[in-house]
PDB file of C-alpha atoms in Angstrom:
ATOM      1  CA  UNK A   1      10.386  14.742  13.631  1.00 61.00           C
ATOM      2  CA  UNK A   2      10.395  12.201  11.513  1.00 82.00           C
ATOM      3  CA  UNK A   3      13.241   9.650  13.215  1.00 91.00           C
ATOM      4  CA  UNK A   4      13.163   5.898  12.117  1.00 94.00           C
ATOM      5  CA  UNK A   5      15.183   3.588  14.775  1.00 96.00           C
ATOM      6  CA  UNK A   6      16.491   0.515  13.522  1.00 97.00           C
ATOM      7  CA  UNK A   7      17.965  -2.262  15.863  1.00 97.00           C
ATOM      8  CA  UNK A   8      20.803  -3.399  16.023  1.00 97.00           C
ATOM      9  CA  UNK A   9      23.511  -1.490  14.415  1.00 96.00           C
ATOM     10  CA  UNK A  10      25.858  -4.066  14.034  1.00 97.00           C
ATOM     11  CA  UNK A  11      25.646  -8.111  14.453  1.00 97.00           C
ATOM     12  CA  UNK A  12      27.908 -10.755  13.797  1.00 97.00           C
ATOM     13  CA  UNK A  13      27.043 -14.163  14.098  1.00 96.00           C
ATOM     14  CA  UNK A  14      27.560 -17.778  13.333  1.00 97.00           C
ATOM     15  CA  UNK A  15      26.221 -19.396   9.680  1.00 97.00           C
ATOM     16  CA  UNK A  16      22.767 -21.118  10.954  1.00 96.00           C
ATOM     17  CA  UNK A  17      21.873 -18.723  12.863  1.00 96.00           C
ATOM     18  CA  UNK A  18      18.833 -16.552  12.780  1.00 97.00           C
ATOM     19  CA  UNK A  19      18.945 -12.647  13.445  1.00 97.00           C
ATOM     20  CA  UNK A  20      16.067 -10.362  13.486  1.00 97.00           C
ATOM     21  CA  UNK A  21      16.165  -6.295  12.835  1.00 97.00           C
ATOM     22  CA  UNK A  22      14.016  -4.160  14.385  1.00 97.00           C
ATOM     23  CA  UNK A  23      12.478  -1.066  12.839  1.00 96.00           C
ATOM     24  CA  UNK A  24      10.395   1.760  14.368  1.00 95.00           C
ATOM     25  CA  UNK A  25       9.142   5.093  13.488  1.00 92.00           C
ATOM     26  CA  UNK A  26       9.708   6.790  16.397  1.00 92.00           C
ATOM     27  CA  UNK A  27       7.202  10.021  16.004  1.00 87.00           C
ATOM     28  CA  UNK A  28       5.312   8.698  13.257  1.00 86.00           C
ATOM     29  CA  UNK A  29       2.745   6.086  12.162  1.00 85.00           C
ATOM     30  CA  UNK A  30       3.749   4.409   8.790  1.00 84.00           C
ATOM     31  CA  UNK A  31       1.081   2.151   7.128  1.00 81.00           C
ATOM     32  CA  UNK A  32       4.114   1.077   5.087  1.00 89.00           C
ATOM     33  CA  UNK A  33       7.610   0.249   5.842  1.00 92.00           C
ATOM     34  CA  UNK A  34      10.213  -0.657   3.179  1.00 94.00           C
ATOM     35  CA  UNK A  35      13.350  -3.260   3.563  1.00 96.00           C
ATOM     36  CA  UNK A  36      16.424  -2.927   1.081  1.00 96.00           C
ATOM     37  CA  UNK A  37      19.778  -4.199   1.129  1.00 96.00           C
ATOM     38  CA  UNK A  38      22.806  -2.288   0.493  1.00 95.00           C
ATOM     39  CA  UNK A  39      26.144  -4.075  -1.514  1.00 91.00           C
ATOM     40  CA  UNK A  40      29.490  -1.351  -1.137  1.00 88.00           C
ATOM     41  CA  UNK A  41      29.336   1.178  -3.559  1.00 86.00           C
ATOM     42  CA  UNK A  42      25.602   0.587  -4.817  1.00 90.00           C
ATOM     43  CA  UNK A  43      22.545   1.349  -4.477  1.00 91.00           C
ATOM     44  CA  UNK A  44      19.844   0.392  -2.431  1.00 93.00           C
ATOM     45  CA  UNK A  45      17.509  -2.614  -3.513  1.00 93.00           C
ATOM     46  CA  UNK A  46      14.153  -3.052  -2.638  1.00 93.00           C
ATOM     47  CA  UNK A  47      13.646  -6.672  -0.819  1.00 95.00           C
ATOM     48  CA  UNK A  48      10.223  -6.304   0.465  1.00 94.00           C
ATOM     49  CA  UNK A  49       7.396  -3.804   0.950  1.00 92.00           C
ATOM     50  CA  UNK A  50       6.014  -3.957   4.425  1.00 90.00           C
ATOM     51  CA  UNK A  51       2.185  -3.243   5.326  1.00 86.00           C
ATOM     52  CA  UNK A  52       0.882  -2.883   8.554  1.00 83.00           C
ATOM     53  CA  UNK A  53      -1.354  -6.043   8.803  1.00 81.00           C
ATOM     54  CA  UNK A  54      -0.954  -7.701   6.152  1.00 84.00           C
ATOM     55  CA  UNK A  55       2.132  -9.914   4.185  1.00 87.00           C
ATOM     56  CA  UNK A  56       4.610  -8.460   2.835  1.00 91.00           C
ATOM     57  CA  UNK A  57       4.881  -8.109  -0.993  1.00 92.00           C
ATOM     58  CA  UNK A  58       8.580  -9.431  -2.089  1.00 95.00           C
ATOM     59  CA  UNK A  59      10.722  -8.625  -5.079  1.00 93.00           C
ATOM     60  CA  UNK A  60      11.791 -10.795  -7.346  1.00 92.00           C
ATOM     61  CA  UNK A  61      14.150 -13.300  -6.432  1.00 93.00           C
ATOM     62  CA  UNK A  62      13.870 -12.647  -2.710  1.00 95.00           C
ATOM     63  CA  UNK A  63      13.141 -15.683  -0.931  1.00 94.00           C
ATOM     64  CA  UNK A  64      10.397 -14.828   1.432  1.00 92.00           C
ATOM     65  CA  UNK A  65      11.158 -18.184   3.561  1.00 94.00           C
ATOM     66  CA  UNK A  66      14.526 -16.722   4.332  1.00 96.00           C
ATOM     67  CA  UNK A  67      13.787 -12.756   4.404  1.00 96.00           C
ATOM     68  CA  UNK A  68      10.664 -13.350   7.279  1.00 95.00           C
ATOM     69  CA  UNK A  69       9.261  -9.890   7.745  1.00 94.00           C
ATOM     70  CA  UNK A  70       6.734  -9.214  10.337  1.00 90.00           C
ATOM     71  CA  UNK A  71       4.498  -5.146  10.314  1.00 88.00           C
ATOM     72  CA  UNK A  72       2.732  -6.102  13.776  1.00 82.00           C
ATOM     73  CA  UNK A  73       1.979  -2.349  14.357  1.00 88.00           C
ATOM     74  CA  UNK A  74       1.920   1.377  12.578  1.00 87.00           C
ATOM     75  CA  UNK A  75       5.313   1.724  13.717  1.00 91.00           C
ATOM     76  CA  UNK A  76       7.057  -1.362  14.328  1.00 93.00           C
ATOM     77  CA  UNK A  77       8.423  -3.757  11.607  1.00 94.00           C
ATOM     78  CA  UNK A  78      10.879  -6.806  11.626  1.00 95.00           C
ATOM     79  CA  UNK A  79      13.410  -8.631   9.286  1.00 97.00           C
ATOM     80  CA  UNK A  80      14.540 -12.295  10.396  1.00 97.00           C
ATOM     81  CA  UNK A  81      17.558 -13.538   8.025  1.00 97.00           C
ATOM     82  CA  UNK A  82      16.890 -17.344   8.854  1.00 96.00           C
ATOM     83  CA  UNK A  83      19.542 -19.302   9.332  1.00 96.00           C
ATOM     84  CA  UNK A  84      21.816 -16.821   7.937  1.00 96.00           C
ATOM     85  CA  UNK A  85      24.813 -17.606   5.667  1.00 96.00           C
ATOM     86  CA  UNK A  86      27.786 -15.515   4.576  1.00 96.00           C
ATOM     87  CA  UNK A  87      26.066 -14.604   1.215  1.00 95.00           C
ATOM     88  CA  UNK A  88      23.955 -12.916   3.573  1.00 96.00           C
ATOM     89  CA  UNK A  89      26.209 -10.409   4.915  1.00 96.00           C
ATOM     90  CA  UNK A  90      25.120  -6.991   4.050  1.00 96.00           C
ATOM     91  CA  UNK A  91      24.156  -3.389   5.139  1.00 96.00           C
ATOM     92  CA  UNK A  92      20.016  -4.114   5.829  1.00 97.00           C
ATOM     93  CA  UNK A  93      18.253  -0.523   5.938  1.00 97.00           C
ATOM     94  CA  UNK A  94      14.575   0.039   6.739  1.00 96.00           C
ATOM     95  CA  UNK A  95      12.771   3.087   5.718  1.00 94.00           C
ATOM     96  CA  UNK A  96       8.989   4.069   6.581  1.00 92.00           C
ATOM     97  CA  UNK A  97       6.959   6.042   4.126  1.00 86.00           C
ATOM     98  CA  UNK A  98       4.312   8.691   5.996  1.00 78.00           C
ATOM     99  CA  UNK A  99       0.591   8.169   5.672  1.00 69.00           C
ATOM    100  CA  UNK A 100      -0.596  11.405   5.745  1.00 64.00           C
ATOM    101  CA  UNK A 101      -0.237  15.159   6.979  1.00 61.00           C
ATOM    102  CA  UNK A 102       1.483  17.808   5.275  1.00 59.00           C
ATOM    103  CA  UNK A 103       4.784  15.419   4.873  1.00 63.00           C
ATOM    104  CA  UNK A 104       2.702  12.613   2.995  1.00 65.00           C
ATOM    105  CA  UNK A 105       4.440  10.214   1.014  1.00 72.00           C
ATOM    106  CA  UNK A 106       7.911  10.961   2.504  1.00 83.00           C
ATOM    107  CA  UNK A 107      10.467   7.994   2.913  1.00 87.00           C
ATOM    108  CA  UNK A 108      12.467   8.293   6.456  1.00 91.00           C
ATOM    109  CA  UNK A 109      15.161   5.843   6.535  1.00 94.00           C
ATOM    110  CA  UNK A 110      16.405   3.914   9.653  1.00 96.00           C
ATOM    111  CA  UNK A 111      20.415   4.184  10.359  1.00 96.00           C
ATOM    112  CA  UNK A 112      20.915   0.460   8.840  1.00 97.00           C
ATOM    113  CA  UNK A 113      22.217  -2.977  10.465  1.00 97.00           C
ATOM    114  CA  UNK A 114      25.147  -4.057   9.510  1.00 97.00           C
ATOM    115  CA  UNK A 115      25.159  -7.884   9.543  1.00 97.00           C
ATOM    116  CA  UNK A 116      28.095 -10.266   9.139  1.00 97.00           C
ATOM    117  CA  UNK A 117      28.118 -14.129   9.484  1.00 97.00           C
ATOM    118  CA  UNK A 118      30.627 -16.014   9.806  1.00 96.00           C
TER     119      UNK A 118
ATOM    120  CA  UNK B   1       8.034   0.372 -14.344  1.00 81.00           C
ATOM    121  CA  UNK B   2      10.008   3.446 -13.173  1.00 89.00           C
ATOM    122  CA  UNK B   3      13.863   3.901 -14.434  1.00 93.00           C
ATOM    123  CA  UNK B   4      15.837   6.529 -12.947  1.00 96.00           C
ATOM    124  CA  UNK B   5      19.541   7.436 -14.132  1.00 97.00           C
ATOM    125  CA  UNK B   6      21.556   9.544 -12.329  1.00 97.00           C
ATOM    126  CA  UNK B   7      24.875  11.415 -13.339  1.00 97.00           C
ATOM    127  CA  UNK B   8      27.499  11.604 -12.886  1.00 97.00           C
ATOM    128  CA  UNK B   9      28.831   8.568 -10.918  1.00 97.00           C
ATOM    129  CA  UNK B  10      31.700  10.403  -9.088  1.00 97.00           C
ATOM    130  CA  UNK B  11      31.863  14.079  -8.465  1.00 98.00           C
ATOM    131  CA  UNK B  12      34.896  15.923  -6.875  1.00 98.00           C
ATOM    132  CA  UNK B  13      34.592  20.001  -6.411  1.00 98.00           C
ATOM    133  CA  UNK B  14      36.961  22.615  -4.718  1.00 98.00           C
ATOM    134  CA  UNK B  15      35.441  23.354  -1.442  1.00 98.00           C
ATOM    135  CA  UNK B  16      33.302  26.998  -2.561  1.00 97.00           C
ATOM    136  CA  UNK B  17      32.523  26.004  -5.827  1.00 98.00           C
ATOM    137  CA  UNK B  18      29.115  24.131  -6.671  1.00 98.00           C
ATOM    138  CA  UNK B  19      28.621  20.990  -7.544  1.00 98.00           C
ATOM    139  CA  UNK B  20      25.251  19.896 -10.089  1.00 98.00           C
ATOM    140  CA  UNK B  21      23.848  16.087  -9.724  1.00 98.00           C
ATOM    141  CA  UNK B  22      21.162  15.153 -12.123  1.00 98.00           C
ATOM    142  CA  UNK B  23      18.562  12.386 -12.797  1.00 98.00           C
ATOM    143  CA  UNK B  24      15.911  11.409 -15.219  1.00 98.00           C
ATOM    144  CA  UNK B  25      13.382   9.628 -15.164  1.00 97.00           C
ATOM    145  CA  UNK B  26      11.028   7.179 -17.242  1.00 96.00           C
ATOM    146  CA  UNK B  27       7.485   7.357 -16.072  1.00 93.00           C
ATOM    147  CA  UNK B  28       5.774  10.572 -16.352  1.00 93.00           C
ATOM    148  CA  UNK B  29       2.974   9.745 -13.771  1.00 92.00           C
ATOM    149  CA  UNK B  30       6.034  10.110 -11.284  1.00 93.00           C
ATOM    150  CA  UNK B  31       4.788  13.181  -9.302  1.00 92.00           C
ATOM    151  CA  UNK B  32       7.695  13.100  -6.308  1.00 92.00           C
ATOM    152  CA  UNK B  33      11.148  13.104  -6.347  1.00 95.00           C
ATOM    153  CA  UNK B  34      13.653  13.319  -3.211  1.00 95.00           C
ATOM    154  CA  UNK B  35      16.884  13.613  -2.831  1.00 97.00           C
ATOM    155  CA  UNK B  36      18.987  11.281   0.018  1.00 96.00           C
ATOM    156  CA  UNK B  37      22.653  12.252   1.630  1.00 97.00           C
ATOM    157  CA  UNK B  38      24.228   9.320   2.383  1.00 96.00           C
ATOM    158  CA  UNK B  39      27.493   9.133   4.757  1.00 95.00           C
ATOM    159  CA  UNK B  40      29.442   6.317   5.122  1.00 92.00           C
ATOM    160  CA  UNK B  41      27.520   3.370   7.572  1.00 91.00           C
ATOM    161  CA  UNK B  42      24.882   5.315   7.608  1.00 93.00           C
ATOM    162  CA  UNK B  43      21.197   5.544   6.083  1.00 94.00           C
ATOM    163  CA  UNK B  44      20.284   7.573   3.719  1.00 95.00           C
ATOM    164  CA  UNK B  45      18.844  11.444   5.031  1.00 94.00           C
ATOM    165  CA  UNK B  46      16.289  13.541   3.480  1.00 93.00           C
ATOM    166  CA  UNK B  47      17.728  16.720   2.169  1.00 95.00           C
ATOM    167  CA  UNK B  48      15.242  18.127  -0.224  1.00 95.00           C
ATOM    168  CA  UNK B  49      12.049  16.853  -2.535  1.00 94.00           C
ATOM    169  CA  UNK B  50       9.989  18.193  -4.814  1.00 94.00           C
ATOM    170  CA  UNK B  51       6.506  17.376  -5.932  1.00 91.00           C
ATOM    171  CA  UNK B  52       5.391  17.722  -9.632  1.00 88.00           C
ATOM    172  CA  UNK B  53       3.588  20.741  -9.175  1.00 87.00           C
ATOM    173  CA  UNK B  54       6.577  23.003  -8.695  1.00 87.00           C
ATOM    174  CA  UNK B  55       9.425  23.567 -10.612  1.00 92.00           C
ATOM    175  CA  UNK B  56      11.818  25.054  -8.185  1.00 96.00           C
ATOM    176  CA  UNK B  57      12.742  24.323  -4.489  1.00 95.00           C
ATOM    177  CA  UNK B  58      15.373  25.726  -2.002  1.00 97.00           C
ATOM    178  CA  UNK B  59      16.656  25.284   1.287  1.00 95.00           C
ATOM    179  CA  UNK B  60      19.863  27.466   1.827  1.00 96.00           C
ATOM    180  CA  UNK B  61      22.626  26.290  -0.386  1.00 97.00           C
ATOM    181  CA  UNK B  62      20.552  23.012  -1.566  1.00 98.00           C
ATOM    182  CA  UNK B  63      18.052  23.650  -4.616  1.00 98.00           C
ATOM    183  CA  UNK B  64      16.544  21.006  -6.523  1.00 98.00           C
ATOM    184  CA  UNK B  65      15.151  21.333  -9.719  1.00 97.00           C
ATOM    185  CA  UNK B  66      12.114  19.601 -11.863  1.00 97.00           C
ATOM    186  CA  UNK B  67      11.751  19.384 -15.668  1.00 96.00           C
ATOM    187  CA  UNK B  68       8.358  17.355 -15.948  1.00 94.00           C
ATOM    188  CA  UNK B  69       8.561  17.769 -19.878  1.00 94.00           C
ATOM    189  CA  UNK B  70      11.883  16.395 -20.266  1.00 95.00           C
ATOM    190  CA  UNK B  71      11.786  14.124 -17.390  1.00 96.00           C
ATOM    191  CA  UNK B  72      14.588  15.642 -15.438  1.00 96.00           C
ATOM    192  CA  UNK B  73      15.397  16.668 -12.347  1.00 97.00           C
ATOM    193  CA  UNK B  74      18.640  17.689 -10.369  1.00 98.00           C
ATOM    194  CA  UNK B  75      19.973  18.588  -7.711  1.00 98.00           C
ATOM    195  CA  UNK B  76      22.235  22.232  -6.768  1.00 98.00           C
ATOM    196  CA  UNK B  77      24.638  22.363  -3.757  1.00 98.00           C
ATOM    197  CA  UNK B  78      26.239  25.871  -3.259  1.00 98.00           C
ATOM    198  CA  UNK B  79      29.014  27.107  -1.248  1.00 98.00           C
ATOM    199  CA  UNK B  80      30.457  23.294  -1.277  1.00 98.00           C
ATOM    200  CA  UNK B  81      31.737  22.204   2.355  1.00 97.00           C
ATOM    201  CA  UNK B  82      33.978  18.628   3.310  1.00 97.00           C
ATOM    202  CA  UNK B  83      30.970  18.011   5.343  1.00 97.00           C
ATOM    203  CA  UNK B  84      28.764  17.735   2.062  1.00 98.00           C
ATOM    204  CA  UNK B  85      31.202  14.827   0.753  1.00 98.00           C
ATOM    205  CA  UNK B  86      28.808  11.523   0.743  1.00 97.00           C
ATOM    206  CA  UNK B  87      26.826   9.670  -1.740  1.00 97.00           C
ATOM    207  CA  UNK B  88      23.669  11.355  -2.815  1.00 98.00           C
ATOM    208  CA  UNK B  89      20.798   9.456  -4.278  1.00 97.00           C
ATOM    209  CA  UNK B  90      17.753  10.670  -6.458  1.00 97.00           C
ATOM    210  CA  UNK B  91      14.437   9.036  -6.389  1.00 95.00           C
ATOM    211  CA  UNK B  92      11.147   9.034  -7.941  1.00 94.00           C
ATOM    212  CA  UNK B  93       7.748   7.369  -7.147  1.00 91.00           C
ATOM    213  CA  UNK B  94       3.862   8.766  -7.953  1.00 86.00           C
ATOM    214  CA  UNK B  95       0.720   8.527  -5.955  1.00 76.00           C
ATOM    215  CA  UNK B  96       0.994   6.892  -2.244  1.00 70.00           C
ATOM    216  CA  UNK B  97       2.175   3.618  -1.168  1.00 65.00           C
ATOM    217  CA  UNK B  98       4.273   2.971  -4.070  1.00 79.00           C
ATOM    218  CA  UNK B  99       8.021   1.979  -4.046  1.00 85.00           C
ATOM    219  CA  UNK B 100      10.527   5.012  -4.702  1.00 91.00           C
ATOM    220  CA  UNK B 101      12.525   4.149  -7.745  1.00 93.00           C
ATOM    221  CA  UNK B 102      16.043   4.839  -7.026  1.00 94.00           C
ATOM    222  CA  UNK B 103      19.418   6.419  -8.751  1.00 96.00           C
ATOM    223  CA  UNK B 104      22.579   4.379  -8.976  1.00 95.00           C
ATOM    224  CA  UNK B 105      24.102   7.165  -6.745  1.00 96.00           C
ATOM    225  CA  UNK B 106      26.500   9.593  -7.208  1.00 98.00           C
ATOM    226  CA  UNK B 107      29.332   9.784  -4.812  1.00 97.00           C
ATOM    227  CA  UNK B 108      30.652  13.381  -4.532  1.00 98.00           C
ATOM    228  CA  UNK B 109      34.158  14.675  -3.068  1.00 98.00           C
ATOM    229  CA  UNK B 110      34.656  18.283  -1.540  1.00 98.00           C
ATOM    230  CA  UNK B 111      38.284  19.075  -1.776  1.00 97.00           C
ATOM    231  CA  UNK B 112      39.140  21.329   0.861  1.00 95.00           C
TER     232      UNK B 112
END
């Protein structure tokens, strides 16, 4: 139990474009779904914290007009890069945080989207 | 906030022996700490937690460890394998629906 999908694995794209990631908690319901981003060799930063029906809350200095994130269901959340440029090349992972049961509280992580522009 | 360190950086170990990651942390209202494997490409996996009620946890040759008076935790592989050779990553976080604070990782090396 306890699988997080994220879609897709890999893009690569043209600067201007916009690509969305897809998250989902495959045999779970998650009232709250994380997005970080991943330089080589680091660790993970926090973007955005994701609530199911309701805007997302942002870290500092992440630009919530380019970061677009969308919680549209208990286990379904999405990241648009908008109009993506090569500064935005990075590992993306998504991670959804149980709401209850005897697991409460626990992060599950998605597989991460690799995303290059060109 | 939350601050977590984690050392060390870089671990290498002869396959067999045991290799000993540990983290503190700032906040002592943090009440759950897990522990991520991390291969290369590849999200981080759940390998082991512990709440703040316990001081001890195992799960064949991982056991994690919890200090709540000095604010330290760590983590105990056994029997080291290549297949155990990733990054690992602490955490800590309290109550629900908060962020998990994270360790700067620690990236360790099984030599077979």
């Amino acid at each position: 139990g306890a699988v997080v999908s994220q879609h897709p694995s890999r893009v690569i794209c043209k600067s201007g474009t916009s690509v969305k990631i897809e998250c989902r908690s495959l045999d779970f319901q998650a009232t709250t779904m994380f997005w970080y981003r991943q330089f080589p060799k680091q660790s993970l930063m926090l973007m955005a914290t994701s609530n199911e029906g309701s805007k997302a809350t942002y870290e500092q200095g992440v630009e919530k007009d380019k970061f677009l994130i969308n919680h549209a269901s208990l286990t379904l959340s999405t990241l648009t890069v908008a109009s993506a440029h090569p500064e935005d090349s990075s590992f993306y992972i998504c991670s959804a945080r149980t709401s209850g049961g005897a697991r409460m509280n626990e992060q599950f992580f998605g597989p991460g989207t690799r995303l290059t522009v060109l | 906030g939350e601050n977590v360190e984690q050392h060390p950086s870089t671990l290498s170990v002869q396959e067999g022996d045991s290799a000993v990651i540990k983290c503190t942390y700032s906040d002592s209202a943090s009440n759950y700490f897990p522990w991520y494997k991390q291969e290369l490409g590849k999200g981080p996996q759940l390998i082991i937690d512990i709440r703040s009620n316990v001081g001890e946890k195992k799960d064949q040759r991982i056991a994690v460890t919890l200090n709540k008076t000095a604010k330290h935790f760590s983590l105990h592989i056994t029997e080291t394998q290549p297949e155990d050779s990733a990054v690992y990553f602490c955490a800590a976080t309290y109550g629900t629906g908060n962020q998990f604070y994270f360790g700067t990782g620690t990236s360790l090396t099984v030599i077979p």
